[in-house]
């Protein structure tokens, strides 16, 4: 299989990645607001189902073949199962550990993604200076959320579930990048993941004993529209489109911005406190992104 040539992202790709991370960070606040009405795993399943329908409409309007046979079915199902598993283990982990600890373990994923791609694709390998950038960016996450390790509500089981979620997230990106999935349309890659997730997560929600759909309010409807149309459809489609054109290692480091945007959204929407140390975390992540996206020396 011949891999299409990827290049280092330019300013337009940088801007789009920052915007996507803002959307993803804000999603956590929206999901938290809706959680009393629809449980978290069920939310993910419902929004995936709605988004899968939107992908079919989008692909049909643009003449993009979704059901054409191209020998990617089992790869697509595998990517979807990994994607669904990530959300499942995040939810399981949050039962046993605090959100701050979960963020630290979950955001090992970009590091694992880059390490995985390093072993498979020579063009994705980083220099020592770029690896230093990864350490800076992850250090920013630890600085912002590391106080969760001093909290009483914690367990090795919850931490393990967070680590498993990170591995599944990284494995999803690596699978898409190194297999034939990287040669098909972004719409089809996204449809695979959304369709599988829409089937698996509602079943998982029932298995976990979640309350599921408790009530439907205008807030719930607006939240589902936002999560389905903006997040799971438009932003994920843009992310997979970027993966078909640019080096995944250079893009993945931007994901460290997502939990930081989540903090800002929590401050603005939920009136959560903002600690001064947060500025240091932003500086570390920004330095990490800068170093990773410098040319190899």
PDB file of C-alpha atoms in Angstrom:
ATOM      1  CA  UNK A   1       0.000   0.000   0.000  1.00  0.00           C
ATOM      2  CA  UNK A   2       1.410   3.388  -1.044  1.00  0.00           C
ATOM      3  CA  UNK A   3       0.899   6.101   1.552  1.00  0.00           C
ATOM      4  CA  UNK A   4      -0.130   9.504   0.141  1.00  0.00           C
ATOM      5  CA  UNK A   5       2.505  12.173   0.745  1.00  0.00           C
ATOM      6  CA  UNK A   6       1.896  14.255   3.875  1.00  0.00           C
ATOM      7  CA  UNK A   7       3.483  17.627   4.547  1.00  0.00           C
ATOM      8  CA  UNK A   8       4.082  19.745   7.633  1.00  0.00           C
ATOM      9  CA  UNK A   9       0.996  21.864   8.420  1.00  0.00           C
ATOM     10  CA  UNK A  10       1.043  25.542   7.534  1.00  0.00           C
ATOM     11  CA  UNK A  11      -0.614  28.542   9.181  1.00  0.00           C
ATOM     12  CA  UNK A  12      -4.088  27.704   7.890  1.00  0.00           C
ATOM     13  CA  UNK A  13      -3.840  24.171   9.289  1.00  0.00           C
ATOM     14  CA  UNK A  14      -2.510  25.595  12.592  1.00  0.00           C
ATOM     15  CA  UNK A  15      -5.489  27.913  12.819  1.00  0.00           C
ATOM     16  CA  UNK A  16      -7.951  25.132  12.030  1.00  0.00           C
ATOM     17  CA  UNK A  17      -6.388  22.829  14.658  1.00  0.00           C
ATOM     18  CA  UNK A  18      -6.615  25.505  17.347  1.00  0.00           C
ATOM     19  CA  UNK A  19     -10.267  26.080  16.445  1.00  0.00           C
ATOM     20  CA  UNK A  20     -10.990  22.336  16.572  1.00  0.00           C
ATOM     21  CA  UNK A  21      -9.360  22.059  19.993  1.00  0.00           C
ATOM     22  CA  UNK A  22     -11.538  24.947  21.190  1.00  0.00           C
ATOM     23  CA  UNK A  23     -14.649  23.092  19.987  1.00  0.00           C
ATOM     24  CA  UNK A  24     -13.548  19.836  21.648  1.00  0.00           C
ATOM     25  CA  UNK A  25     -12.694  21.598  24.897  1.00  0.00           C
ATOM     26  CA  UNK A  26     -16.078  23.317  25.017  1.00  0.00           C
ATOM     27  CA  UNK A  27     -17.777  19.967  24.393  1.00  0.00           C
ATOM     28  CA  UNK A  28     -16.885  18.716  27.868  1.00  0.00           C
ATOM     29  CA  UNK A  29     -18.788  21.628  29.431  1.00  0.00           C
ATOM     30  CA  UNK A  30     -21.816  21.057  27.176  1.00  0.00           C
ATOM     31  CA  UNK A  31     -21.870  17.338  28.024  1.00  0.00           C
ATOM     32  CA  UNK A  32     -21.593  18.137  31.737  1.00  0.00           C
ATOM     33  CA  UNK A  33     -24.585  20.487  31.531  1.00  0.00           C
ATOM     34  CA  UNK A  34     -26.635  17.780  29.807  1.00  0.00           C
ATOM     35  CA  UNK A  35     -25.520  14.845  32.003  1.00  0.00           C
ATOM     36  CA  UNK A  36     -28.435  15.122  34.507  1.00  0.00           C
ATOM     37  CA  UNK A  37     -30.838  14.612  31.593  1.00  0.00           C
ATOM     38  CA  UNK A  38     -28.923  12.069  29.456  1.00  0.00           C
ATOM     39  CA  UNK A  39     -26.111   9.971  30.932  1.00  0.00           C
ATOM     40  CA  UNK A  40     -22.643  10.401  29.448  1.00  0.00           C
ATOM     41  CA  UNK A  41     -22.176   7.129  27.552  1.00  0.00           C
ATOM     42  CA  UNK A  42     -25.709   7.329  26.148  1.00  0.00           C
ATOM     43  CA  UNK A  43     -24.994  10.916  25.039  1.00  0.00           C
ATOM     44  CA  UNK A  44     -21.969   9.727  23.073  1.00  0.00           C
ATOM     45  CA  UNK A  45     -23.996   6.960  21.440  1.00  0.00           C
ATOM     46  CA  UNK A  46     -26.890   9.228  20.472  1.00  0.00           C
ATOM     47  CA  UNK A  47     -24.713  11.979  19.056  1.00  0.00           C
ATOM     48  CA  UNK A  48     -22.753   9.386  17.049  1.00  0.00           C
ATOM     49  CA  UNK A  49     -25.943   8.022  15.529  1.00  0.00           C
ATOM     50  CA  UNK A  50     -27.181  11.472  14.527  1.00  0.00           C
ATOM     51  CA  UNK A  51     -23.758  12.393  13.173  1.00  0.00           C
ATOM     52  CA  UNK A  52     -23.541   9.190  11.128  1.00  0.00           C
ATOM     53  CA  UNK A  53     -26.776  10.208   9.372  1.00  0.00           C
ATOM     54  CA  UNK A  54     -25.326  13.666   8.712  1.00  0.00           C
ATOM     55  CA  UNK A  55     -22.227  12.082   7.168  1.00  0.00           C
ATOM     56  CA  UNK A  56     -24.432   9.999   4.852  1.00  0.00           C
ATOM     57  CA  UNK A  57     -26.317  13.137   3.759  1.00  0.00           C
ATOM     58  CA  UNK A  58     -23.050  15.053   3.260  1.00  0.00           C
ATOM     59  CA  UNK A  59     -21.444  12.235   1.298  1.00  0.00           C
ATOM     60  CA  UNK A  60     -24.532  11.755  -0.862  1.00  0.00           C
ATOM     61  CA  UNK A  61     -24.694  15.462  -1.700  1.00  0.00           C
ATOM     62  CA  UNK A  62     -21.020  15.486  -2.708  1.00  0.00           C
ATOM     63  CA  UNK A  63     -21.043  12.166  -4.530  1.00  0.00           C
ATOM     64  CA  UNK A  64     -18.646  10.517  -2.070  1.00  0.00           C
ATOM     65  CA  UNK A  65     -19.079   6.710  -2.081  1.00  0.00           C
ATOM     66  CA  UNK A  66     -19.557   5.378   1.439  1.00  0.00           C
ATOM     67  CA  UNK A  67     -20.686   1.814   0.726  1.00  0.00           C
ATOM     68  CA  UNK A  68     -18.337   1.093  -2.185  1.00  0.00           C
ATOM     69  CA  UNK A  69     -16.296  -2.061  -1.603  1.00  0.00           C
ATOM     70  CA  UNK A  70     -12.649  -1.171  -1.050  1.00  0.00           C
ATOM     71  CA  UNK A  71     -11.465  -3.828   1.420  1.00  0.00           C
ATOM     72  CA  UNK A  72     -11.559  -1.447   4.392  1.00  0.00           C
ATOM     73  CA  UNK A  73     -14.672  -2.784   6.144  1.00  0.00           C
ATOM     74  CA  UNK A  74     -12.917  -4.709   8.914  1.00  0.00           C
ATOM     75  CA  UNK A  75     -10.341  -1.982   9.395  1.00  0.00           C
ATOM     76  CA  UNK A  76     -13.178   0.523   9.716  1.00  0.00           C
ATOM     77  CA  UNK A  77     -15.024  -1.630  12.236  1.00  0.00           C
ATOM     78  CA  UNK A  78     -11.797  -1.976  14.232  1.00  0.00           C
ATOM     79  CA  UNK A  79     -11.277   1.802  14.214  1.00  0.00           C
ATOM     80  CA  UNK A  80     -14.870   2.292  15.339  1.00  0.00           C
ATOM     81  CA  UNK A  81     -14.494  -0.229  18.154  1.00  0.00           C
ATOM     82  CA  UNK A  82     -11.334   1.520  19.387  1.00  0.00           C
ATOM     83  CA  UNK A  83     -13.121   4.879  19.197  1.00  0.00           C
ATOM     84  CA  UNK A  84     -16.104   3.576  21.179  1.00  0.00           C
ATOM     85  CA  UNK A  85     -13.823   1.870  23.695  1.00  0.00           C
ATOM     86  CA  UNK A  86     -12.091   5.148  24.453  1.00  0.00           C
ATOM     87  CA  UNK A  87     -15.359   6.789  25.538  1.00  0.00           C
ATOM     88  CA  UNK A  88     -16.387   3.710  27.496  1.00  0.00           C
ATOM     89  CA  UNK A  89     -13.175   3.555  29.537  1.00  0.00           C
ATOM     90  CA  UNK A  90     -13.257   7.295  30.219  1.00  0.00           C
ATOM     91  CA  UNK A  91     -16.718   6.851  31.713  1.00  0.00           C
ATOM     92  CA  UNK A  92     -15.653   3.773  33.692  1.00  0.00           C
ATOM     93  CA  UNK A  93     -12.559   5.574  34.950  1.00  0.00           C
ATOM     94  CA  UNK A  94     -14.479   8.595  36.166  1.00  0.00           C
ATOM     95  CA  UNK A  95     -16.449   6.319  38.483  1.00  0.00           C
ATOM     96  CA  UNK A  96     -13.237   5.490  40.339  1.00  0.00           C
ATOM     97  CA  UNK A  97     -11.068   8.605  40.028  1.00  0.00           C
ATOM     98  CA  UNK A  98     -11.312  12.379  39.736  1.00  0.00           C
ATOM     99  CA  UNK A  99     -11.616  14.282  36.454  1.00  0.00           C
ATOM    100  CA  UNK A 100      -8.226  15.972  36.872  1.00  0.00           C
ATOM    101  CA  UNK A 101      -6.411  12.666  37.279  1.00  0.00           C
ATOM    102  CA  UNK A 102      -8.323  11.293  34.288  1.00  0.00           C
ATOM    103  CA  UNK A 103      -7.160  14.204  32.107  1.00  0.00           C
ATOM    104  CA  UNK A 104      -3.490  13.569  32.942  1.00  0.00           C
ATOM    105  CA  UNK A 105      -3.699   9.875  32.057  1.00  0.00           C
ATOM    106  CA  UNK A 106      -5.917  10.445  29.005  1.00  0.00           C
ATOM    107  CA  UNK A 107      -3.519  12.994  27.535  1.00  0.00           C
ATOM    108  CA  UNK A 108      -0.768  10.450  27.415  1.00  0.00           C
ATOM    109  CA  UNK A 109      -2.561   9.617  24.137  1.00  0.00           C
ATOM    110  CA  UNK A 110      -0.786  12.206  21.938  1.00  0.00           C
ATOM    111  CA  UNK A 111       2.557  10.952  23.281  1.00  0.00           C
ATOM    112  CA  UNK A 112       1.586   7.341  22.537  1.00  0.00           C
ATOM    113  CA  UNK A 113       0.296   8.319  19.089  1.00  0.00           C
ATOM    114  CA  UNK A 114       3.574   9.960  18.159  1.00  0.00           C
ATOM    115  CA  UNK A 115       5.542   7.029  19.563  1.00  0.00           C
ATOM    116  CA  UNK A 116       3.427   4.581  17.534  1.00  0.00           C
ATOM    117  CA  UNK A 117       3.797   6.537  14.307  1.00  0.00           C
ATOM    118  CA  UNK A 118       7.538   6.835  14.946  1.00  0.00           C
ATOM    119  CA  UNK A 119       7.800   3.062  14.691  1.00  0.00           C
ATOM    120  CA  UNK A 120       5.742   2.685  11.506  1.00  0.00           C
ATOM    121  CA  UNK A 121       6.310   5.698   9.267  1.00  0.00           C
ATOM    122  CA  UNK A 122       9.782   7.256   8.790  1.00  0.00           C
ATOM    123  CA  UNK A 123       8.347  10.637   7.721  1.00  0.00           C
ATOM    124  CA  UNK A 124       6.510  10.915  11.045  1.00  0.00           C
ATOM    125  CA  UNK A 125       9.660  10.501  13.169  1.00  0.00           C
ATOM    126  CA  UNK A 126      10.660  13.423  15.376  1.00  0.00           C
ATOM    127  CA  UNK A 127      14.022  14.918  16.229  1.00  0.00           C
ATOM    128  CA  UNK A 128      15.213  15.180  19.836  1.00  0.00           C
ATOM    129  CA  UNK A 129      14.132  18.838  19.897  1.00  0.00           C
ATOM    130  CA  UNK A 130      10.640  17.918  18.754  1.00  0.00           C
ATOM    131  CA  UNK A 131      10.448  15.179  21.414  1.00  0.00           C
ATOM    132  CA  UNK A 132      11.395  17.848  23.926  1.00  0.00           C
ATOM    133  CA  UNK A 133       8.387  19.799  22.672  1.00  0.00           C
ATOM    134  CA  UNK A 134       6.153  16.803  23.404  1.00  0.00           C
ATOM    135  CA  UNK A 135       7.511  16.697  26.957  1.00  0.00           C
ATOM    136  CA  UNK A 136       6.874  20.432  27.376  1.00  0.00           C
ATOM    137  CA  UNK A 137       3.275  20.069  26.160  1.00  0.00           C
ATOM    138  CA  UNK A 138       2.545  17.099  28.410  1.00  0.00           C
ATOM    139  CA  UNK A 139       4.222  18.942  31.277  1.00  0.00           C
ATOM    140  CA  UNK A 140       1.698  21.746  30.755  1.00  0.00           C
ATOM    141  CA  UNK A 141      -1.150  19.265  31.219  1.00  0.00           C
ATOM    142  CA  UNK A 142       0.448  17.895  34.387  1.00  0.00           C
ATOM    143  CA  UNK A 143       0.896  21.431  35.707  1.00  0.00           C
ATOM    144  CA  UNK A 144      -2.734  22.334  34.985  1.00  0.00           C
ATOM    145  CA  UNK A 145      -4.340  19.142  36.296  1.00  0.00           C
ATOM    146  CA  UNK A 146      -1.725  17.487  38.479  1.00  0.00           C
ATOM    147  CA  UNK A 147      -3.343  18.682  41.707  1.00  0.00           C
ATOM    148  CA  UNK A 148      -5.889  15.914  41.149  1.00  0.00           C
ATOM    149  CA  UNK A 149      -3.256  13.463  42.363  1.00  0.00           C
ATOM    150  CA  UNK A 150      -3.513  14.981  45.843  1.00  0.00           C
ATOM    151  CA  UNK A 151      -7.265  14.417  45.942  1.00  0.00           C
ATOM    152  CA  UNK A 152      -8.701  11.705  48.151  1.00  0.00           C
ATOM    153  CA  UNK A 153     -10.977  10.302  45.437  1.00  0.00           C
ATOM    154  CA  UNK A 154      -8.591   8.154  43.445  1.00  0.00           C
ATOM    155  CA  UNK A 155      -7.790   4.543  42.738  1.00  0.00           C
ATOM    156  CA  UNK A 156      -5.370   2.493  40.692  1.00  0.00           C
ATOM    157  CA  UNK A 157      -8.341   1.015  38.830  1.00  0.00           C
ATOM    158  CA  UNK A 158      -9.546   4.454  37.741  1.00  0.00           C
ATOM    159  CA  UNK A 159      -6.030   5.418  36.671  1.00  0.00           C
ATOM    160  CA  UNK A 160      -5.739   2.149  34.726  1.00  0.00           C
ATOM    161  CA  UNK A 161      -8.996   2.859  32.899  1.00  0.00           C
ATOM    162  CA  UNK A 162      -7.667   6.321  32.009  1.00  0.00           C
ATOM    163  CA  UNK A 163      -4.486   4.776  30.639  1.00  0.00           C
ATOM    164  CA  UNK A 164      -6.488   2.225  28.617  1.00  0.00           C
ATOM    165  CA  UNK A 165      -8.583   5.077  27.154  1.00  0.00           C
ATOM    166  CA  UNK A 166      -5.360   6.853  26.155  1.00  0.00           C
ATOM    167  CA  UNK A 167      -4.026   3.703  24.479  1.00  0.00           C
ATOM    168  CA  UNK A 168      -7.293   3.246  22.567  1.00  0.00           C
ATOM    169  CA  UNK A 169      -7.278   6.898  21.431  1.00  0.00           C
ATOM    170  CA  UNK A 170      -3.691   6.592  20.225  1.00  0.00           C
ATOM    171  CA  UNK A 171      -4.357   3.232  18.559  1.00  0.00           C
ATOM    172  CA  UNK A 172      -7.282   4.728  16.632  1.00  0.00           C
ATOM    173  CA  UNK A 173      -5.121   7.473  15.119  1.00  0.00           C
ATOM    174  CA  UNK A 174      -2.229   5.112  14.364  1.00  0.00           C
ATOM    175  CA  UNK A 175      -4.553   2.537  12.757  1.00  0.00           C
ATOM    176  CA  UNK A 176      -6.078   5.167  10.494  1.00  0.00           C
ATOM    177  CA  UNK A 177      -2.693   6.620   9.566  1.00  0.00           C
ATOM    178  CA  UNK A 178      -0.764   3.414   8.795  1.00  0.00           C
ATOM    179  CA  UNK A 179      -3.424   1.279   7.083  1.00  0.00           C
ATOM    180  CA  UNK A 180      -5.540   1.500   3.957  1.00  0.00           C
ATOM    181  CA  UNK A 181      -7.927   3.755   5.881  1.00  0.00           C
ATOM    182  CA  UNK A 182      -5.487   6.583   5.136  1.00  0.00           C
ATOM    183  CA  UNK A 183      -6.222   6.238   1.416  1.00  0.00           C
ATOM    184  CA  UNK A 184     -10.023   6.565   1.538  1.00  0.00           C
ATOM    185  CA  UNK A 185     -12.150   9.668   2.040  1.00  0.00           C
ATOM    186  CA  UNK A 186     -12.341  11.389   5.405  1.00  0.00           C
ATOM    187  CA  UNK A 187     -16.131  11.003   5.231  1.00  0.00           C
ATOM    188  CA  UNK A 188     -15.938   7.224   5.026  1.00  0.00           C
ATOM    189  CA  UNK A 189     -13.368   6.983   7.835  1.00  0.00           C
ATOM    190  CA  UNK A 190     -15.620   9.096  10.034  1.00  0.00           C
ATOM    191  CA  UNK A 191     -18.732   7.115   9.100  1.00  0.00           C
ATOM    192  CA  UNK A 192     -17.060   3.865  10.152  1.00  0.00           C
ATOM    193  CA  UNK A 193     -16.306   5.236  13.604  1.00  0.00           C
ATOM    194  CA  UNK A 194     -19.651   6.935  14.161  1.00  0.00           C
ATOM    195  CA  UNK A 195     -21.717   3.969  12.969  1.00  0.00           C
ATOM    196  CA  UNK A 196     -19.885   1.473  15.194  1.00  0.00           C
ATOM    197  CA  UNK A 197     -20.014   3.832  18.165  1.00  0.00           C
ATOM    198  CA  UNK A 198     -23.741   4.454  17.652  1.00  0.00           C
ATOM    199  CA  UNK A 199     -24.329   0.704  17.978  1.00  0.00           C
ATOM    200  CA  UNK A 200     -21.920  -0.110  20.812  1.00  0.00           C
ATOM    201  CA  UNK A 201     -22.287   2.773  23.264  1.00  0.00           C
ATOM    202  CA  UNK A 202     -26.065   2.621  23.901  1.00  0.00           C
ATOM    203  CA  UNK A 203     -25.609  -1.088  24.640  1.00  0.00           C
ATOM    204  CA  UNK A 204     -22.689  -0.236  26.931  1.00  0.00           C
ATOM    205  CA  UNK A 205     -24.812   2.417  28.671  1.00  0.00           C
ATOM    206  CA  UNK A 206     -27.486  -0.163  29.481  1.00  0.00           C
ATOM    207  CA  UNK A 207     -24.812  -2.648  30.603  1.00  0.00           C
ATOM    208  CA  UNK A 208     -23.301  -0.053  32.935  1.00  0.00           C
ATOM    209  CA  UNK A 209     -26.714   0.592  34.480  1.00  0.00           C
ATOM    210  CA  UNK A 210     -26.784   4.255  33.459  1.00  0.00           C
ATOM    211  CA  UNK A 211     -30.145   6.015  33.708  1.00  0.00           C
ATOM    212  CA  UNK A 212     -29.945   6.752  29.979  1.00  0.00           C
ATOM    213  CA  UNK A 213     -32.448   9.341  28.739  1.00  0.00           C
ATOM    214  CA  UNK A 214     -34.009  10.914  31.827  1.00  0.00           C
ATOM    215  CA  UNK A 215     -35.718  13.949  30.296  1.00  0.00           C
ATOM    216  CA  UNK A 216     -35.827  15.964  27.091  1.00  0.00           C
ATOM    217  CA  UNK A 217     -35.568  19.728  27.549  1.00  0.00           C
ATOM    218  CA  UNK A 218     -34.688  22.606  25.188  1.00  0.00           C
ATOM    219  CA  UNK A 219     -31.169  22.539  26.691  1.00  0.00           C
ATOM    220  CA  UNK A 220     -30.854  18.828  25.891  1.00  0.00           C
ATOM    221  CA  UNK A 221     -32.015  19.367  22.311  1.00  0.00           C
ATOM    222  CA  UNK A 222     -29.577  22.244  21.765  1.00  0.00           C
ATOM    223  CA  UNK A 223     -26.785  20.208  23.341  1.00  0.00           C
ATOM    224  CA  UNK A 224     -27.419  17.215  21.078  1.00  0.00           C
ATOM    225  CA  UNK A 225     -27.554  19.468  18.011  1.00  0.00           C
ATOM    226  CA  UNK A 226     -24.230  21.040  19.006  1.00  0.00           C
ATOM    227  CA  UNK A 227     -22.552  17.737  19.871  1.00  0.00           C
ATOM    228  CA  UNK A 228     -23.875  15.968  16.760  1.00  0.00           C
ATOM    229  CA  UNK A 229     -23.660  18.601  14.029  1.00  0.00           C
ATOM    230  CA  UNK A 230     -20.714  20.704  15.209  1.00  0.00           C
ATOM    231  CA  UNK A 231     -18.545  18.267  17.155  1.00  0.00           C
ATOM    232  CA  UNK A 232     -19.037  14.705  15.918  1.00  0.00           C
ATOM    233  CA  UNK A 233     -19.834  15.672  12.320  1.00  0.00           C
ATOM    234  CA  UNK A 234     -18.132  18.918  11.293  1.00  0.00           C
ATOM    235  CA  UNK A 235     -15.108  19.005  13.606  1.00  0.00           C
ATOM    236  CA  UNK A 236     -14.278  15.298  13.315  1.00  0.00           C
ATOM    237  CA  UNK A 237     -14.670  15.478   9.538  1.00  0.00           C
ATOM    238  CA  UNK A 238     -12.210  18.385   9.500  1.00  0.00           C
ATOM    239  CA  UNK A 239      -9.797  16.410  11.733  1.00  0.00           C
ATOM    240  CA  UNK A 240      -9.793  13.369   9.448  1.00  0.00           C
ATOM    241  CA  UNK A 241      -9.418  15.632   6.427  1.00  0.00           C
ATOM    242  CA  UNK A 242      -6.321  17.131   8.040  1.00  0.00           C
ATOM    243  CA  UNK A 243      -4.940  13.636   8.659  1.00  0.00           C
ATOM    244  CA  UNK A 244      -5.158  12.894   4.929  1.00  0.00           C
ATOM    245  CA  UNK A 245      -2.961  15.900   4.090  1.00  0.00           C
ATOM    246  CA  UNK A 246      -0.562  16.633   6.940  1.00  0.00           C
ATOM    247  CA  UNK A 247       1.855  14.792   9.204  1.00  0.00           C
ATOM    248  CA  UNK A 248      -0.117  13.336  12.098  1.00  0.00           C
ATOM    249  CA  UNK A 249       2.688  13.902  14.614  1.00  0.00           C
ATOM    250  CA  UNK A 250       2.650  17.645  13.935  1.00  0.00           C
ATOM    251  CA  UNK A 251      -1.151  17.747  14.303  1.00  0.00           C
ATOM    252  CA  UNK A 252      -1.470  15.524  17.379  1.00  0.00           C
ATOM    253  CA  UNK A 253       0.495  17.880  19.622  1.00  0.00           C
ATOM    254  CA  UNK A 254      -2.257  20.482  19.218  1.00  0.00           C
ATOM    255  CA  UNK A 255      -4.654  18.187  21.092  1.00  0.00           C
ATOM    256  CA  UNK A 256      -2.924  19.211  24.332  1.00  0.00           C
ATOM    257  CA  UNK A 257      -4.819  22.499  23.936  1.00  0.00           C
ATOM    258  CA  UNK A 258      -8.193  20.756  24.262  1.00  0.00           C
ATOM    259  CA  UNK A 259      -8.310  20.331  28.074  1.00  0.00           C
ATOM    260  CA  UNK A 260      -6.974  23.874  28.492  1.00  0.00           C
ATOM    261  CA  UNK A 261      -9.835  25.237  26.400  1.00  0.00           C
ATOM    262  CA  UNK A 262     -12.095  23.064  28.560  1.00  0.00           C
ATOM    263  CA  UNK A 263     -10.844  24.910  31.635  1.00  0.00           C
ATOM    264  CA  UNK A 264     -11.541  28.285  29.994  1.00  0.00           C
ATOM    265  CA  UNK A 265     -15.028  27.142  28.981  1.00  0.00           C
ATOM    266  CA  UNK A 266     -15.665  25.985  32.555  1.00  0.00           C
ATOM    267  CA  UNK A 267     -14.632  29.398  33.864  1.00  0.00           C
ATOM    268  CA  UNK A 268     -16.871  31.271  31.415  1.00  0.00           C
ATOM    269  CA  UNK A 269     -19.944  29.007  31.444  1.00  0.00           C
ATOM    270  CA  UNK A 270     -19.847  27.244  34.813  1.00  0.00           C
ATOM    271  CA  UNK A 271     -18.051  30.022  36.737  1.00  0.00           C
ATOM    272  CA  UNK A 272     -15.354  27.619  37.903  1.00  0.00           C
ATOM    273  CA  UNK A 273     -12.226  29.171  39.483  1.00  0.00           C
ATOM    274  CA  UNK A 274      -9.111  29.829  37.400  1.00  0.00           C
ATOM    275  CA  UNK A 275      -5.767  29.407  39.147  1.00  0.00           C
ATOM    276  CA  UNK A 276      -2.732  31.570  38.227  1.00  0.00           C
ATOM    277  CA  UNK A 277      -0.721  28.404  37.517  1.00  0.00           C
ATOM    278  CA  UNK A 278      -2.947  27.889  34.477  1.00  0.00           C
ATOM    279  CA  UNK A 279      -0.980  30.574  32.595  1.00  0.00           C
ATOM    280  CA  UNK A 280       2.196  28.561  33.108  1.00  0.00           C
ATOM    281  CA  UNK A 281       0.451  25.494  31.738  1.00  0.00           C
ATOM    282  CA  UNK A 282      -0.626  27.407  28.621  1.00  0.00           C
ATOM    283  CA  UNK A 283       2.947  28.643  28.120  1.00  0.00           C
ATOM    284  CA  UNK A 284       4.352  25.103  28.344  1.00  0.00           C
ATOM    285  CA  UNK A 285       1.825  23.697  25.875  1.00  0.00           C
ATOM    286  CA  UNK A 286       2.424  26.605  23.504  1.00  0.00           C
ATOM    287  CA  UNK A 287       6.186  26.059  23.661  1.00  0.00           C
ATOM    288  CA  UNK A 288       5.662  22.353  23.017  1.00  0.00           C
ATOM    289  CA  UNK A 289       3.548  23.005  19.918  1.00  0.00           C
ATOM    290  CA  UNK A 290       6.163  25.460  18.645  1.00  0.00           C
ATOM    291  CA  UNK A 291       9.055  23.007  19.082  1.00  0.00           C
ATOM    292  CA  UNK A 292       7.250  20.054  17.511  1.00  0.00           C
ATOM    293  CA  UNK A 293       6.387  22.074  14.435  1.00  0.00           C
ATOM    294  CA  UNK A 294       9.919  23.354  13.878  1.00  0.00           C
ATOM    295  CA  UNK A 295      11.850  21.770  10.979  1.00  0.00           C
ATOM    296  CA  UNK A 296      14.097  18.865  11.917  1.00  0.00           C
ATOM    297  CA  UNK A 297      17.695  19.884  12.497  1.00  0.00           C
TER     298      UNK A 297
END
